[in-house]
Coordinates of C-alpha atoms in Angstrom, one line a residue:
Chain A
X1 CA 37.5 -1.6 -8.2
X2 CA 39.1 -5.0 -9.8
X3 CA 42.3 -5.0 -11.5
X4 CA 44.1 -7.3 -13.3
X5 CA 47.7 -6.9 -14.5
X6 CA 49.0 -9.2 -17.2
X7 CA 53.2 -9.8 -17.5
X8 CA 55.7 -12.0 -19.3
X9 CA 54.9 -11.1 -22.9
X10 CA 57.8 -10.8 -25.2
X11 CA 59.6 -11.8 -28.2
X12 CA 60.6 -15.3 -28.2
X13 CA 61.6 -17.7 -30.8
X14 CA 60.2 -21.3 -32.0
X15 CA 60.2 -23.5 -29.8
X16 CA 60.6 -22.0 -26.9
X17 CA 58.8 -20.9 -23.6
X18 CA 57.8 -17.6 -21.9
X19 CA 55.6 -17.4 -19.1
X20 CA 53.0 -15.1 -18.2
X21 CA 51.5 -13.8 -15.3
X22 CA 48.4 -12.1 -13.8
X23 CA 48.3 -10.1 -10.2
X24 CA 44.7 -9.7 -9.0
X25 CA 43.6 -6.9 -6.7
X26 CA 40.7 -5.3 -6.0
X27 CA 38.3 -8.7 -4.9
X28 CA 38.3 -12.2 -3.3
X29 CA 41.1 -13.5 -5.8
X30 CA 40.2 -17.1 -4.5
X31 CA 36.9 -17.4 -4.8
X32 CA 36.9 -16.9 -8.3
X33 CA 37.7 -19.0 -11.2
X34 CA 40.0 -17.2 -13.9
X35 CA 40.1 -17.3 -17.7
X36 CA 43.6 -16.7 -20.3
X37 CA 41.7 -15.5 -24.0
X38 CA 44.0 -14.0 -27.0
X39 CA 44.4 -12.4 -29.9
X40 CA 46.1 -12.4 -32.7
X41 CA 46.7 -8.6 -34.1
X42 CA 43.9 -7.7 -36.8
X43 CA 41.8 -10.8 -35.2
X44 CA 38.9 -11.6 -33.0
X45 CA 39.1 -12.3 -29.2
X46 CA 40.3 -16.4 -28.8
X47 CA 39.1 -18.6 -25.3
X48 CA 42.8 -20.4 -24.3
X49 CA 42.5 -22.0 -21.0
X50 CA 40.8 -21.7 -18.1
X51 CA 41.0 -22.5 -14.4
X52 CA 38.7 -23.7 -11.4
X53 CA 38.6 -21.3 -7.4
X54 CA 41.5 -24.0 -6.1
X55 CA 42.7 -24.9 -9.3
X56 CA 41.8 -28.4 -9.4
X57 CA 40.3 -28.4 -12.6
X58 CA 41.3 -26.9 -15.7
X59 CA 40.5 -26.6 -19.8
X60 CA 42.3 -25.5 -22.5
X61 CA 41.5 -24.9 -26.2
X62 CA 42.7 -27.9 -28.7
X63 CA 45.1 -25.1 -30.1
X64 CA 47.3 -25.5 -26.8
X65 CA 46.5 -28.3 -25.3
X66 CA 50.0 -30.0 -24.4
X67 CA 52.3 -26.9 -24.8
X68 CA 50.4 -24.4 -21.9
X69 CA 49.9 -25.0 -18.6
X70 CA 47.4 -23.0 -16.2
X71 CA 47.8 -21.9 -12.7
X72 CA 47.1 -20.2 -9.9
X73 CA 48.6 -19.3 -6.6
X74 CA 45.8 -17.5 -4.6
X75 CA 48.1 -16.9 -1.6
X76 CA 49.8 -14.6 -4.1
X77 CA 46.4 -13.5 -5.7
X78 CA 48.1 -14.5 -8.8
X79 CA 47.3 -16.2 -12.5
X80 CA 50.1 -18.1 -14.3
X81 CA 50.0 -19.4 -17.9
X82 CA 53.1 -21.2 -19.0
X83 CA 53.5 -21.5 -22.6
X84 CA 55.8 -24.6 -24.3
X85 CA 56.7 -24.9 -27.4
X86 CA 55.6 -21.6 -28.9
X87 CA 54.7 -21.3 -32.3
X88 CA 53.9 -18.2 -34.6
X89 CA 50.8 -19.0 -34.3
X90 CA 50.6 -18.1 -30.4
X91 CA 51.7 -14.5 -31.2
X92 CA 49.0 -12.5 -29.8
X93 CA 47.8 -9.9 -27.2
X94 CA 47.2 -12.1 -23.9
X95 CA 44.5 -11.3 -21.5
X96 CA 43.8 -12.5 -18.1
X97 CA 40.2 -12.3 -17.2
X98 CA 38.0 -12.8 -14.0
X99 CA 34.7 -15.3 -14.8
X100 CA 30.8 -15.2 -14.4
X101 CA 29.8 -18.8 -12.5
X102 CA 29.9 -20.1 -16.5
X103 CA 33.0 -19.1 -17.4
X104 CA 32.4 -15.7 -19.5
X105 CA 34.6 -13.4 -18.8
X106 CA 33.7 -10.4 -17.2
X107 CA 36.9 -8.3 -16.0
X108 CA 39.7 -8.1 -18.0
X109 CA 43.1 -6.8 -17.8
X110 CA 44.9 -4.6 -20.1
X111 CA 46.6 -7.9 -22.1
X112 CA 50.4 -8.5 -22.4
X113 CA 51.8 -9.3 -25.8
X114 CA 54.0 -12.2 -26.7
X115 CA 55.4 -12.3 -29.9
X116 CA 56.8 -15.9 -31.6
X117 CA 59.4 -15.4 -34.2
X118 CA 62.6 -16.1 -35.9
Chain B
X1 CA 32.5 -28.4 -35.4
X2 CA 29.6 -25.4 -34.5
X3 CA 30.8 -21.7 -35.0
X4 CA 29.4 -19.0 -33.8
X5 CA 28.0 -16.2 -36.0
X6 CA 27.8 -12.6 -35.7
X7 CA 26.7 -9.9 -38.2
X8 CA 30.1 -9.0 -39.9
X9 CA 29.2 -4.8 -40.3
X10 CA 26.6 -3.0 -38.9
X11 CA 25.4 1.2 -39.2
X12 CA 23.3 2.9 -36.8
X13 CA 22.4 6.7 -37.0
X14 CA 23.2 8.9 -33.7
X15 CA 20.7 8.3 -31.1
X16 CA 18.9 5.3 -32.9
X17 CA 18.4 1.8 -32.4
X18 CA 20.6 -1.5 -33.1
X19 CA 20.4 -4.8 -32.4
X20 CA 23.3 -7.1 -32.9
X21 CA 22.8 -10.9 -33.3
X22 CA 24.7 -14.0 -31.9
X23 CA 23.7 -17.3 -33.5
X24 CA 25.6 -21.1 -34.2
X25 CA 25.8 -22.7 -37.8
X26 CA 24.1 -25.9 -35.8
X27 CA 21.6 -25.5 -33.3
X28 CA 20.1 -22.7 -31.4
X29 CA 21.3 -20.3 -28.2
X30 CA 19.6 -20.4 -25.5
X31 CA 19.7 -19.1 -22.1
X32 CA 21.9 -22.2 -21.3
X33 CA 24.5 -20.8 -23.2
X34 CA 24.8 -18.1 -20.5
X35 CA 25.2 -15.3 -23.6
X36 CA 27.5 -12.6 -23.5
X37 CA 28.7 -9.4 -25.1
X38 CA 32.5 -7.8 -25.2
X39 CA 32.5 -3.9 -26.5
X40 CA 36.5 -3.4 -28.0
X41 CA 37.7 -0.3 -29.7
X42 CA 41.1 -0.3 -31.6
X43 CA 43.9 -0.5 -29.0
X44 CA 42.3 -1.4 -26.2
X45 CA 41.2 -4.6 -24.1
X46 CA 37.7 -6.1 -24.3
X47 CA 34.8 -4.7 -22.0
X48 CA 32.6 -6.7 -20.9
X49 CA 28.7 -5.4 -21.6
X50 CA 26.4 -7.9 -20.8
X51 CA 26.4 -11.6 -19.3
X52 CA 24.4 -14.5 -18.5
X53 CA 22.4 -13.4 -21.4
X54 CA 20.9 -10.1 -19.9
X55 CA 23.0 -8.9 -17.1
X56 CA 24.6 -5.6 -17.3
X57 CA 28.5 -5.5 -15.8
X58 CA 29.4 -2.9 -13.5
X59 CA 29.0 0.7 -14.9
X60 CA 27.1 -0.9 -18.1
X61 CA 24.7 2.1 -18.7
X62 CA 21.1 0.9 -19.7
X63 CA 21.2 1.5 -23.5
X64 CA 22.8 -1.8 -23.6
X65 CA 20.7 -4.5 -22.9
X66 CA 20.6 -8.4 -23.6
X67 CA 18.2 -10.9 -24.7
X68 CA 17.1 -14.3 -26.4
X69 CA 15.5 -13.2 -30.2
X70 CA 14.6 -16.6 -31.4
X71 CA 17.3 -18.7 -31.6
X72 CA 20.1 -16.2 -31.2
X73 CA 21.2 -14.1 -28.7
X74 CA 20.9 -10.2 -28.8
X75 CA 22.4 -7.0 -28.2
X76 CA 20.2 -4.2 -28.4
X77 CA 21.9 -0.8 -28.0
X78 CA 19.3 2.2 -27.4
X79 CA 20.4 5.8 -28.4
X80 CA 23.7 5.2 -30.2
X81 CA 26.3 7.6 -29.6
X82 CA 29.7 8.3 -31.3
X83 CA 32.0 6.6 -28.8
X84 CA 29.3 3.2 -29.3
X85 CA 31.8 2.8 -32.7
X86 CA 33.2 -0.6 -31.6
X87 CA 34.0 -4.0 -32.7
X88 CA 31.1 -5.9 -30.6
X89 CA 32.1 -10.2 -29.8
X90 CA 29.4 -12.4 -28.5
X91 CA 30.8 -15.0 -26.0
X92 CA 29.1 -18.4 -25.5
X93 CA 29.7 -21.2 -23.1
X94 CA 30.2 -24.5 -24.8
X95 CA 30.2 -26.7 -21.4
X96 CA 32.9 -27.4 -19.0
X97 CA 35.8 -24.6 -18.8
X98 CA 35.1 -23.5 -22.2
X99 CA 33.8 -20.4 -23.8
X100 CA 33.5 -19.4 -27.9
X101 CA 33.9 -15.9 -29.4
X102 CA 32.3 -14.8 -32.4
X103 CA 34.0 -13.3 -34.8
X104 CA 32.6 -10.1 -34.0
X105 CA 30.5 -7.2 -35.2
X106 CA 32.3 -4.2 -36.3
X107 CA 29.5 -1.4 -35.5
X108 CA 29.9 2.2 -37.3
X109 CA 28.1 5.1 -36.1
X110 CA 27.2 7.7 -38.8

């Protein structure tokens, strides 16, 4: 069974940093590209970032480009999202997702909540 | 900027059939967008029902089906049940490694 477990969320002040992790199990992690998707309170889903199987290619939404960095460790079956210069509008539940061949999320974690507030 | 459009809300009777759609403010949705459909109930993580237009995710009942209808992607639910009451998001592949979600359709079963 595919399992994705996010961690690392919490309450931070504007301008601070946070690193999210996603532990994957139940599938061959190194064979799948991965996404981060977020959902602000009461809002819809927003794609944040994608990474290819080897980590050689990464993609970002304009809203986080230059501030967030996606990475992965295939030896640890883990996905990461380093979030710097956080803003109030980054407040959201962050989900990691295993994607299909065309980047559409297929399996989701339960999410981790990030609150950016002074 | 192209925006993904969905009905804001829809209602279906128990046992009935409903078709939700996913379009673009500019252009048509085709299989080249590899449309997907995600279901989310309040307080829960999303669950992907359909990807690549019409491929059901593991464990998804065949009451849920995806297709292209005209210039839009479509999610059809047959034999609607009370627990189908959820928000439904379509998601489209936009090139590179990026996808875009629609704003979601709130489905009521009553």
